[in-house]
Amino acid sequence: MKNRKNGDGDDDIRDLKNNSRNREIFNRFKQKKKGKKHRENIEGVTSKYKTITPEEASYFRKFKQFPLSYATIEGLNQAGFSEPTDIQRQSIFLSLIGNDVVGAAKTGSGKTIALLVPVLESLWRNRWTREDGLGALIITPTRELACQIFQVLNQIGKNHDFSAGVLIG
């Protein structure tokens, strides 16, 4: 093994990284290392599920009041969503704590975000990454709705380590 103090090992590491097979392993390691920073945050966020009642959550006026990951809150803010709508206030927390939710509201009322935020949070809590494969499948009745969901997912989920696709047929 070469002496690392005088930098002789740097070429070896560069050679390893340039090998296409190893590049994927290095990238995966880098992602996992990056994820460790927020790992303790998962327990911190999920512990708040026990201290908030659904009734309290229905009065939240900002998304940052919900027990959500930093990546989701930041994605919502970057996409221009800071205040939840009625359907979002009434359903997001219930979905986060594992309840099934059926919601009906007018067009433009925020149902898409009410659906996607709990999906993103579930994948985040389970430490899902793009290397893990399919984590969620959303089936819609129309291509327009599929495109809308895909667009909103890419906006609010861009800070997560997920990939997304839309299939229309």
mmCIF file of C-alpha atoms in Angstrom:
data_model
loop_
_atom_site.group_PDB
_atom_site.id
_atom_site.type_symbol
_atom_site.label_atom_id
_atom_site.label_comp_id
_atom_site.label_asym_id
_atom_site.label_seq_id
_atom_site.Cartn_x
_atom_site.Cartn_y
_atom_site.Cartn_z
ATOM 1 C CA MET A 1 0.000 0.000 0.000
ATOM 2 C CA LYS A 2 1.290 3.438 -0.840
ATOM 3 C CA ASN A 3 1.981 6.087 1.749
ATOM 4 C CA ARG A 4 -1.027 8.415 2.003
ATOM 5 C CA LYS A 5 0.820 11.179 3.868
ATOM 6 C CA ASN A 6 2.658 12.388 0.805
ATOM 7 C CA GLY A 7 -0.298 11.983 -1.557
ATOM 8 C CA ASP A 8 0.933 8.885 -3.417
ATOM 9 C CA GLY A 9 -2.423 7.136 -2.916
ATOM 10 C CA ASP A 10 -4.409 9.845 -4.698
ATOM 11 C CA ASP A 11 -3.720 8.334 -8.133
ATOM 12 C CA ASP A 12 -5.003 4.949 -6.954
ATOM 13 C CA ILE A 13 -8.253 6.466 -5.731
ATOM 14 C CA ARG A 14 -8.653 8.432 -8.966
ATOM 15 C CA ASP A 15 -8.123 5.215 -10.960
ATOM 16 C CA LEU A 16 -10.762 3.451 -8.869
ATOM 17 C CA LYS A 17 -13.257 6.279 -9.384
ATOM 18 C CA ASN A 18 -12.652 6.331 -13.141
ATOM 19 C CA ASN A 19 -13.546 2.652 -13.433
ATOM 20 C CA SER A 20 -17.202 2.765 -14.551
ATOM 21 C CA ARG A 21 -18.133 -0.207 -12.392
ATOM 22 C CA ASN A 22 -16.687 1.385 -9.283
ATOM 23 C CA ARG A 23 -18.122 4.834 -10.047
ATOM 24 C CA GLU A 24 -21.618 3.599 -9.249
ATOM 25 C CA ILE A 25 -20.407 2.137 -5.935
ATOM 26 C CA PHE A 26 -18.666 5.403 -5.026
ATOM 27 C CA ASN A 27 -21.784 7.402 -5.897
ATOM 28 C CA ARG A 28 -23.985 5.104 -3.830
ATOM 29 C CA PHE A 29 -21.570 5.379 -0.888
ATOM 30 C CA LYS A 30 -21.561 9.173 -1.240
ATOM 31 C CA GLN A 31 -25.382 9.241 -1.219
ATOM 32 C CA LYS A 32 -25.578 7.031 1.872
ATOM 33 C CA LYS A 33 -22.979 9.171 3.634
ATOM 34 C CA LYS A 34 -24.954 12.281 2.685
ATOM 35 C CA GLY A 35 -28.128 10.652 4.014
ATOM 36 C CA LYS A 36 -26.570 9.946 7.417
ATOM 37 C CA LYS A 37 -26.696 13.666 8.209
ATOM 38 C CA HIS A 38 -30.479 13.569 8.111
ATOM 39 C CA ARG A 39 -30.920 10.044 9.486
ATOM 40 C CA GLU A 40 -31.466 11.201 13.062
ATOM 41 C CA ASN A 41 -33.895 13.718 11.613
ATOM 42 C CA ILE A 42 -36.223 10.865 10.593
ATOM 43 C CA GLU A 43 -36.698 9.824 14.202
ATOM 44 C CA GLY A 44 -37.115 13.470 15.208
ATOM 45 C CA VAL A 45 -39.817 14.040 12.617
ATOM 46 C CA THR A 46 -41.692 10.787 13.249
ATOM 47 C CA SER A 47 -41.641 11.328 17.029
ATOM 48 C CA LYS A 48 -43.769 14.445 16.426
ATOM 49 C CA TYR A 49 -46.504 12.212 14.969
ATOM 50 C CA LYS A 50 -47.308 11.128 18.530
ATOM 51 C CA THR A 51 -47.456 14.629 19.982
ATOM 52 C CA ILE A 52 -49.807 16.199 17.427
ATOM 53 C CA THR A 53 -53.476 15.350 17.121
ATOM 54 C CA PRO A 54 -55.270 15.332 13.758
ATOM 55 C CA GLU A 55 -57.485 18.130 15.076
ATOM 56 C CA GLU A 56 -54.440 20.302 15.866
ATOM 57 C CA ALA A 57 -52.962 19.598 12.425
ATOM 58 C CA SER A 58 -56.184 20.731 10.763
ATOM 59 C CA TYR A 59 -55.439 24.249 12.064
ATOM 60 C CA PHE A 60 -51.867 24.453 10.714
ATOM 61 C CA ARG A 61 -51.415 27.555 8.568
ATOM 62 C CA LYS A 62 -47.927 26.772 7.184
ATOM 63 C CA PHE A 63 -46.435 23.579 5.769
ATOM 64 C CA LYS A 64 -43.446 23.997 8.085
ATOM 65 C CA GLN A 65 -45.792 23.353 11.045
ATOM 66 C CA PHE A 66 -46.379 19.797 9.815
ATOM 67 C CA PRO A 67 -43.864 17.126 10.864
ATOM 68 C CA LEU A 68 -42.247 16.888 7.411
ATOM 69 C CA SER A 69 -38.712 16.287 6.183
ATOM 70 C CA TYR A 70 -36.528 19.254 5.375
ATOM 71 C CA ALA A 71 -36.391 18.103 1.731
ATOM 72 C CA THR A 72 -40.187 18.166 1.415
ATOM 73 C CA ILE A 73 -40.631 21.521 3.147
ATOM 74 C CA GLU A 74 -37.864 23.029 1.026
ATOM 75 C CA GLY A 75 -39.381 21.561 -2.151
ATOM 76 C CA LEU A 76 -42.791 22.983 -1.276
ATOM 77 C CA ASN A 77 -41.273 26.415 -0.586
ATOM 78 C CA GLN A 78 -39.234 26.398 -3.802
ATOM 79 C CA ALA A 79 -42.355 25.483 -5.768
ATOM 80 C CA GLY A 80 -44.223 28.403 -4.181
ATOM 81 C CA PHE A 81 -46.357 26.433 -1.716
ATOM 82 C CA SER A 82 -46.053 27.713 1.849
ATOM 83 C CA GLU A 83 -49.637 27.592 3.116
ATOM 84 C CA PRO A 84 -51.736 24.421 2.960
ATOM 85 C CA THR A 85 -55.255 24.510 1.556
ATOM 86 C CA ASP A 86 -58.239 23.099 3.462
ATOM 87 C CA ILE A 87 -57.998 19.645 1.858
ATOM 88 C CA GLN A 88 -54.256 19.537 2.599
ATOM 89 C CA ARG A 89 -54.704 20.587 6.242
ATOM 90 C CA GLN A 90 -57.406 17.993 6.754
ATOM 91 C CA SER A 91 -55.695 15.065 5.029
ATOM 92 C CA ILE A 92 -51.891 15.276 5.095
ATOM 93 C CA PHE A 93 -51.404 14.545 8.784
ATOM 94 C CA LEU A 94 -53.944 11.710 8.747
ATOM 95 C CA SER A 95 -52.046 10.121 5.850
ATOM 96 C CA LEU A 96 -48.699 10.627 7.594
ATOM 97 C CA ILE A 97 -49.839 8.669 10.640
ATOM 98 C CA GLY A 98 -51.048 5.793 8.463
ATOM 99 C CA ASN A 99 -54.754 6.424 8.034
ATOM 100 C CA ASP A 100 -56.505 5.833 4.736
ATOM 101 C CA VAL A 101 -57.993 9.046 3.388
ATOM 102 C CA VAL A 102 -60.723 9.675 0.843
ATOM 103 C CA GLY A 103 -61.015 13.318 -0.126
ATOM 104 C CA ALA A 104 -63.256 15.233 -2.479
ATOM 105 C CA ALA A 105 -62.649 18.855 -3.349
ATOM 106 C CA LYS A 106 -62.952 21.246 -6.266
ATOM 107 C CA THR A 107 -60.409 21.518 -9.067
ATOM 108 C CA GLY A 108 -57.435 23.610 -7.980
ATOM 109 C CA SER A 109 -57.976 22.975 -4.280
ATOM 110 C CA GLY A 110 -54.672 21.157 -3.692
ATOM 111 C CA LYS A 111 -55.573 17.481 -3.884
ATOM 112 C CA THR A 112 -52.382 16.621 -5.795
ATOM 113 C CA ILE A 113 -50.128 17.927 -3.031
ATOM 114 C CA ALA A 114 -52.385 16.302 -0.430
ATOM 115 C CA LEU A 115 -51.600 13.000 -2.173
ATOM 116 C CA LEU A 116 -47.909 13.534 -2.930
ATOM 117 C CA VAL A 117 -46.604 14.886 0.385
ATOM 118 C CA PRO A 118 -47.446 11.679 2.308
ATOM 119 C CA VAL A 119 -45.989 9.571 -0.539
ATOM 120 C CA LEU A 120 -42.713 11.525 -0.441
ATOM 121 C CA GLU A 121 -42.588 11.332 3.343
ATOM 122 C CA SER A 122 -43.220 7.587 3.380
ATOM 123 C CA LEU A 123 -40.363 6.999 0.943
ATOM 124 C CA TRP A 124 -38.116 9.335 2.948
ATOM 125 C CA ARG A 125 -38.936 7.615 6.263
ATOM 126 C CA ASN A 126 -38.043 4.273 4.694
ATOM 127 C CA ARG A 127 -34.764 5.737 3.364
ATOM 128 C CA TRP A 128 -35.776 4.955 -0.210
ATOM 129 C CA THR A 129 -33.342 6.046 -2.921
ATOM 130 C CA ARG A 130 -33.306 5.869 -6.702
ATOM 131 C CA GLU A 131 -31.183 2.697 -6.439
ATOM 132 C CA ASP A 132 -33.983 0.887 -4.578
ATOM 133 C CA GLY A 133 -36.289 0.692 -7.579
ATOM 134 C CA LEU A 134 -40.021 1.353 -7.605
ATOM 135 C CA GLY A 135 -41.239 2.849 -4.337
ATOM 136 C CA ALA A 136 -44.686 4.107 -5.320
ATOM 137 C CA LEU A 137 -47.054 3.633 -8.226
ATOM 138 C CA ILE A 138 -49.802 6.182 -8.837
ATOM 139 C CA ILE A 139 -52.464 5.241 -11.378
ATOM 140 C CA THR A 140 -54.696 7.968 -12.789
ATOM 141 C CA PRO A 141 -57.775 7.891 -15.027
ATOM 142 C CA THR A 142 -56.496 10.504 -17.501
ATOM 143 C CA ARG A 143 -53.207 11.477 -19.104
ATOM 144 C CA GLU A 144 -53.743 15.108 -18.089
ATOM 145 C CA LEU A 145 -53.912 14.128 -14.420
ATOM 146 C CA ALA A 146 -50.869 11.859 -14.827
ATOM 147 C CA CYS A 147 -48.886 14.749 -16.323
ATOM 148 C CA GLN A 148 -50.050 17.125 -13.584
ATOM 149 C CA ILE A 149 -49.041 14.720 -10.808
ATOM 150 C CA PHE A 150 -45.688 14.080 -12.487
ATOM 151 C CA GLN A 151 -45.003 17.816 -12.823
ATOM 152 C CA VAL A 152 -45.922 18.588 -9.201
ATOM 153 C CA LEU A 153 -43.943 15.571 -7.961
ATOM 154 C CA ASN A 154 -40.836 16.821 -9.753
ATOM 155 C CA GLN A 155 -41.328 20.293 -8.259
ATOM 156 C CA ILE A 156 -41.908 19.387 -4.621
ATOM 157 C CA GLY A 157 -39.782 16.237 -4.619
ATOM 158 C CA LYS A 158 -36.676 17.631 -6.287
ATOM 159 C CA ASN A 159 -34.692 17.726 -3.019
ATOM 160 C CA HIS A 160 -35.254 14.021 -2.371
ATOM 161 C CA ASP A 161 -33.079 11.257 -3.809
ATOM 162 C CA PHE A 162 -35.898 9.715 -5.851
ATOM 163 C CA SER A 163 -36.462 9.334 -9.532
ATOM 164 C CA ALA A 164 -39.871 9.609 -11.166
ATOM 165 C CA GLY A 165 -41.385 8.618 -14.460
ATOM 166 C CA VAL A 166 -44.722 8.894 -16.194
ATOM 167 C CA LEU A 167 -46.166 6.232 -18.484
ATOM 168 C CA ILE A 168 -49.160 7.009 -20.659
ATOM 169 C CA GLY A 169 -50.872 4.418 -22.767
#
